[in-house]
mmCIF file of C-alpha atoms in Angstrom:
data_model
loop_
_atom_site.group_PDB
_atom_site.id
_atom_site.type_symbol
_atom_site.label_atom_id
_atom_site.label_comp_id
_atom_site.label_asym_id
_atom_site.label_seq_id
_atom_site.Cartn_x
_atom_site.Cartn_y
_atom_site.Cartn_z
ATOM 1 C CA UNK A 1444 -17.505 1.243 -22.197
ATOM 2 C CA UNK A 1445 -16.727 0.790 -25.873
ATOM 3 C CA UNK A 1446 -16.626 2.580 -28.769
ATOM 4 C CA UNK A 1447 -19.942 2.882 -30.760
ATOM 5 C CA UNK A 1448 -19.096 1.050 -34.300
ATOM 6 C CA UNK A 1449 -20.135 4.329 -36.038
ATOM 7 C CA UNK A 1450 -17.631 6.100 -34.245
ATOM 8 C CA UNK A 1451 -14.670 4.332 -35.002
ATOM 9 C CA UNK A 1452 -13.587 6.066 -38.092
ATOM 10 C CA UNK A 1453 -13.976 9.560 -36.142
ATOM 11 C CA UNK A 1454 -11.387 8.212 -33.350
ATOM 12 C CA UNK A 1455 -9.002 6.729 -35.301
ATOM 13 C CA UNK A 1456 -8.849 10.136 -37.402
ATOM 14 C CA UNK A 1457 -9.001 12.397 -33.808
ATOM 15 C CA UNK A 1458 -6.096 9.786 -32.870
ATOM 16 C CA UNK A 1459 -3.929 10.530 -35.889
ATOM 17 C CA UNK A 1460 -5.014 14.428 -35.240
ATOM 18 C CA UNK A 1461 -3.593 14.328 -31.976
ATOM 19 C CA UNK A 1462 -0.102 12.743 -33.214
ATOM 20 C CA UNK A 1463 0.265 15.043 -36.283
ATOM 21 C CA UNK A 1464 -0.194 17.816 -33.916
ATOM 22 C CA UNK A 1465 2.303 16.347 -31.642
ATOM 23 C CA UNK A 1466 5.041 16.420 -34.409
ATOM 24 C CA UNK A 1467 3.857 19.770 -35.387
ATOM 25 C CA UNK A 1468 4.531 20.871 -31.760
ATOM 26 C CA UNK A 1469 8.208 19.038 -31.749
ATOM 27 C CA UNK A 1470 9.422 20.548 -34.518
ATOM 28 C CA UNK A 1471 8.075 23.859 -34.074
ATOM 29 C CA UNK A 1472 10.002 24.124 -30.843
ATOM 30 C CA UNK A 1473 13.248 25.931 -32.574
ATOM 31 C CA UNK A 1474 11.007 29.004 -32.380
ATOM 32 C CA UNK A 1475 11.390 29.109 -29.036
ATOM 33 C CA UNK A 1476 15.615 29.674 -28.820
ATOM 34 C CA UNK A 1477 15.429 32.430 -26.869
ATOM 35 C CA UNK A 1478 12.863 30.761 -23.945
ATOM 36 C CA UNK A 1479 14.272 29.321 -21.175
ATOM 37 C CA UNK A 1480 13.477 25.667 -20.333
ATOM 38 C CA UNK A 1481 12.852 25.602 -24.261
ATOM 39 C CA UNK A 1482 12.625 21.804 -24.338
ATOM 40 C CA UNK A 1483 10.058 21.973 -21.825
ATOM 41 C CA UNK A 1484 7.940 24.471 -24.025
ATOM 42 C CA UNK A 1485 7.937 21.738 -27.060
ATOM 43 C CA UNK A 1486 8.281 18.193 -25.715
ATOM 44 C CA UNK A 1487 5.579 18.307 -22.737
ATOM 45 C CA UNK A 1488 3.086 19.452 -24.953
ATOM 46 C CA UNK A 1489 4.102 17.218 -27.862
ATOM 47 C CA UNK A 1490 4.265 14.348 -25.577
ATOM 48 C CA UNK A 1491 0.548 15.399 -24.237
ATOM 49 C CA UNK A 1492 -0.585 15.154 -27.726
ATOM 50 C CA UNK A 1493 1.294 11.733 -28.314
ATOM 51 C CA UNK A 1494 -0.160 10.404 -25.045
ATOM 52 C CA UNK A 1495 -3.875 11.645 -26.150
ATOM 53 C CA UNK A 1496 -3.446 9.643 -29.481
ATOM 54 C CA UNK A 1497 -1.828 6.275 -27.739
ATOM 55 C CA UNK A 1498 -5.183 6.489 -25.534
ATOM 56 C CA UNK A 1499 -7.442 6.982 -28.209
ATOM 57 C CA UNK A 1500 -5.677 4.359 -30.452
ATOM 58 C CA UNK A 1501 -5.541 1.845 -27.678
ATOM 59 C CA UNK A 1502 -9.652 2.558 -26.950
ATOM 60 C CA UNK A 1503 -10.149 2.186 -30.615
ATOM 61 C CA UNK A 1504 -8.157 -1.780 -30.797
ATOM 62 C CA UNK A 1505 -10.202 -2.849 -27.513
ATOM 63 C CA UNK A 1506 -13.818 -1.351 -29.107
ATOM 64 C CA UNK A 1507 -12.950 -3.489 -32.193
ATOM 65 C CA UNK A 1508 -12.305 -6.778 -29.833
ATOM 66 C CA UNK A 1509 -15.669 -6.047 -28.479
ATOM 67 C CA UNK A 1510 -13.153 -5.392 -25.406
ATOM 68 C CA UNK A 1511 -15.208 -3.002 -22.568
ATOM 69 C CA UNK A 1512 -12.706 -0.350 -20.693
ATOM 70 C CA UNK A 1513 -13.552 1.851 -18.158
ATOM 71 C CA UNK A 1514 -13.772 5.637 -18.686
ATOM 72 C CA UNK A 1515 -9.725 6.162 -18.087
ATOM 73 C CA UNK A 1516 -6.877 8.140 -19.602
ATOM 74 C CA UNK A 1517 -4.514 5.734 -17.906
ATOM 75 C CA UNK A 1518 -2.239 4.007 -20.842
ATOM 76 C CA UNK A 1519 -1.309 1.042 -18.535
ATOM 77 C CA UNK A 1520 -4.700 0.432 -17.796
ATOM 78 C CA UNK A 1521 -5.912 0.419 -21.106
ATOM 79 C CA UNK A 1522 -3.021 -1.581 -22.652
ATOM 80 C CA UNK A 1523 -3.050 -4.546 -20.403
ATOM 81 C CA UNK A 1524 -6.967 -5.123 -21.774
ATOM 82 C CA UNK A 1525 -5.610 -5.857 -25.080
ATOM 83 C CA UNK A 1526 -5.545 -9.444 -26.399
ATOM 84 C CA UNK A 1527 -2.272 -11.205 -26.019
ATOM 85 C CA UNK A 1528 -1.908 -11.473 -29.220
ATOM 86 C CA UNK A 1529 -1.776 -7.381 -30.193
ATOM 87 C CA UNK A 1530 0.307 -6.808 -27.318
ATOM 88 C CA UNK A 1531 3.163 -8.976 -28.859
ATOM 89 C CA UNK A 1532 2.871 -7.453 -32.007
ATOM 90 C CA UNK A 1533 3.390 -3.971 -30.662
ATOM 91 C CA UNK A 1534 6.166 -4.928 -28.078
ATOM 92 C CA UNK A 1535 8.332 -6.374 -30.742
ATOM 93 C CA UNK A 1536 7.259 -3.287 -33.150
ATOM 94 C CA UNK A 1537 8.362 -0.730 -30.469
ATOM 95 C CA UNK A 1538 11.293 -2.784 -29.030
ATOM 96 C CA UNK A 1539 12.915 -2.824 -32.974
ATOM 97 C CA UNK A 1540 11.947 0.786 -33.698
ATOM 98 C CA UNK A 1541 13.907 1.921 -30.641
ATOM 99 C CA UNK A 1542 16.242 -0.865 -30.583
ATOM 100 C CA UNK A 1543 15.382 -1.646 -26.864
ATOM 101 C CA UNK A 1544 14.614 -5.082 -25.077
ATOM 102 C CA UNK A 1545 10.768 -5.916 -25.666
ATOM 103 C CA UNK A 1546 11.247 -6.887 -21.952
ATOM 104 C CA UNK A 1547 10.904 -3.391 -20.929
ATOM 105 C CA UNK A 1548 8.281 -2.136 -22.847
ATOM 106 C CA UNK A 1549 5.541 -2.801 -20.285
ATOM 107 C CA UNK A 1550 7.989 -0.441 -17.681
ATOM 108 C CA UNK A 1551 7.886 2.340 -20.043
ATOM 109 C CA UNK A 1552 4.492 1.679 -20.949
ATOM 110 C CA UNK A 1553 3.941 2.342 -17.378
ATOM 111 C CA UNK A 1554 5.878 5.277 -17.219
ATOM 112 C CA UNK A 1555 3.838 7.339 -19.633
ATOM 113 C CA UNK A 1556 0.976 6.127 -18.438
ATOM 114 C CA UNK A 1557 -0.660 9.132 -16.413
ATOM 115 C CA UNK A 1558 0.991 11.690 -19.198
ATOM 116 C CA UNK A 1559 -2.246 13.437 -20.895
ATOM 117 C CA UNK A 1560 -3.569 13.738 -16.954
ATOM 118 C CA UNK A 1561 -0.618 14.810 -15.057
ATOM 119 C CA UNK A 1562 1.474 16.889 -17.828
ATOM 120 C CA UNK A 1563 -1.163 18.898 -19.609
ATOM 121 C CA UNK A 1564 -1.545 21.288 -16.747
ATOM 122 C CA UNK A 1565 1.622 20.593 -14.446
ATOM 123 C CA UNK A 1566 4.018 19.396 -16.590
ATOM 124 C CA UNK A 1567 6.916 21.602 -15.467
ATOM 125 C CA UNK A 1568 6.180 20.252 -12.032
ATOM 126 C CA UNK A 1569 6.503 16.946 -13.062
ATOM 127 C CA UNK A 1570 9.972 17.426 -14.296
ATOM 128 C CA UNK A 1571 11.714 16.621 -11.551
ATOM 129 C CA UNK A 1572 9.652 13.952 -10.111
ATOM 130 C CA UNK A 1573 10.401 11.473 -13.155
ATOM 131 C CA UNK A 1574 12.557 9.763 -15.926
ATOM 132 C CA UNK A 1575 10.601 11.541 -18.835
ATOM 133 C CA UNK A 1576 9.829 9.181 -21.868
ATOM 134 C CA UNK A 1577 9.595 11.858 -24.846
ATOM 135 C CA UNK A 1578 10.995 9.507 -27.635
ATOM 136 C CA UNK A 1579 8.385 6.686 -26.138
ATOM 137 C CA UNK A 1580 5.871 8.946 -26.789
ATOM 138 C CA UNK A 1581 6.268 9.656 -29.597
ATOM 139 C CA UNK A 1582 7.243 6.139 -30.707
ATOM 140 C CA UNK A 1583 4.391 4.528 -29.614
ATOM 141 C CA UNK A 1584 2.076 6.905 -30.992
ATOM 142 C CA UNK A 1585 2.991 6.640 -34.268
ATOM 143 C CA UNK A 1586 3.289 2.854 -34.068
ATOM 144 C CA UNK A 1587 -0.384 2.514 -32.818
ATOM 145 C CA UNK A 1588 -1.443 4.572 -35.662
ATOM 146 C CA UNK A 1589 0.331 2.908 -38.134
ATOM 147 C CA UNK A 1590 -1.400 -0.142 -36.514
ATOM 148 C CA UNK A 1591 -5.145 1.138 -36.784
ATOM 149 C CA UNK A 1592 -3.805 2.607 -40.389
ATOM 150 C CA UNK A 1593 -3.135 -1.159 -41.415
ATOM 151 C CA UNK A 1594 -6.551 -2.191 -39.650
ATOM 152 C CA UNK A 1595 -8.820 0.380 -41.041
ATOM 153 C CA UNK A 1596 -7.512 0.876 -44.651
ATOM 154 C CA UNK A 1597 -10.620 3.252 -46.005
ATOM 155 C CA UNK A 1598 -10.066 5.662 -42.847
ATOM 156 C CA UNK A 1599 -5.985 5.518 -43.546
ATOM 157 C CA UNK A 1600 -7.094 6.342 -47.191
ATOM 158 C CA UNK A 1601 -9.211 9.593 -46.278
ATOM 159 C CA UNK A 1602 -6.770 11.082 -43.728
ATOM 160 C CA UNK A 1603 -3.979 10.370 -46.310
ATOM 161 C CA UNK A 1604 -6.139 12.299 -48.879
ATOM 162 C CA UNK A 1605 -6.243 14.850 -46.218
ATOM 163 C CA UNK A 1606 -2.960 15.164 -44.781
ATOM 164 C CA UNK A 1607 -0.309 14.250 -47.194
ATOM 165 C CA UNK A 1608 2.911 16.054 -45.556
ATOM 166 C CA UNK A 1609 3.009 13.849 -42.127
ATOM 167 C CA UNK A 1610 3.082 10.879 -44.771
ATOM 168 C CA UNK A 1611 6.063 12.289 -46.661
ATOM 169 C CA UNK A 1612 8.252 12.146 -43.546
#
């Protein structure tokens, strides 16, 4: 499956929807001092909306390679159909940004790959079961956005328009 061309713009702003609502979530979490398991109450959900934008950014790069995907929310899946090329680009993007080894990208990759389907109902359970990548998340949401932002300038224009305090940051 693909994309349909006039769809594009509509993705790329759900994408940056789902990543600005991420952040919201993070950093509304100090509300909840007096919960227990507080981080769990903020990051799961914010890391649900970070995972829900990496898919639809990633879906959005492979429809404009003409690249077909199968209906999936797996990250892993849908990452290792992109060219080459892109994939570089973003390993050496993330690796600086978090001051990691590009090498291990793909591993973490991996490990958030099953986040939007596993966490958004069970995500407590999960807890225990895993290293949890919140900072990846995150990470990699915002740089695929900034990617499709660079890619699609007159979309990255509108939502700007739209949204100006995620931009401030």
């Amino acid at each position: 499956m693909r994309i349909p061309q006039k769809q594009l713009s509509l993705a790329i702003i759900n994408s940056y929807s789902f990543y600005a609502s991420g952040l919201s979530i993070k950093e509304s979490k100090s509300c909840l001092k007096n919960v227990p398991w507080q981080v769990l109450f903020g990051l799961i959900p914010s890391s649900v909306n970070f995972c829900l934008s990496i898919e639809l950014s990633l879906k959005v790069i492979l429809s404009q390679n003409n690249i077909q995907f199968d209906k999936t929310h797996n990250i892993s899946k849908l990452y290792n159909l992109l060219p080459c090329a892109i994939k570089l680009c973003l390993e050496e993007t993330l690796a600086q940004s978090l001051q990691i080894n590009k090498e291990i990208i793909p591993n973490k990759i991996s490990s958030i790959s099953d986040v939007f389907e596993k966490w958004r109902y069970y995500g407590i359970d999960e807890w225990q079961n895993r290293q949890l990548e919140f900072m990846f998340c995150e990470k990699m949401a915002s740089v695929l956005v900034d990617f499709l932002f660079k890619l699609n300038s007159k979309t990255a224009e509108l939502i700007k328009n739209l949204d100006t305090d995620v931009f401030k940051k």
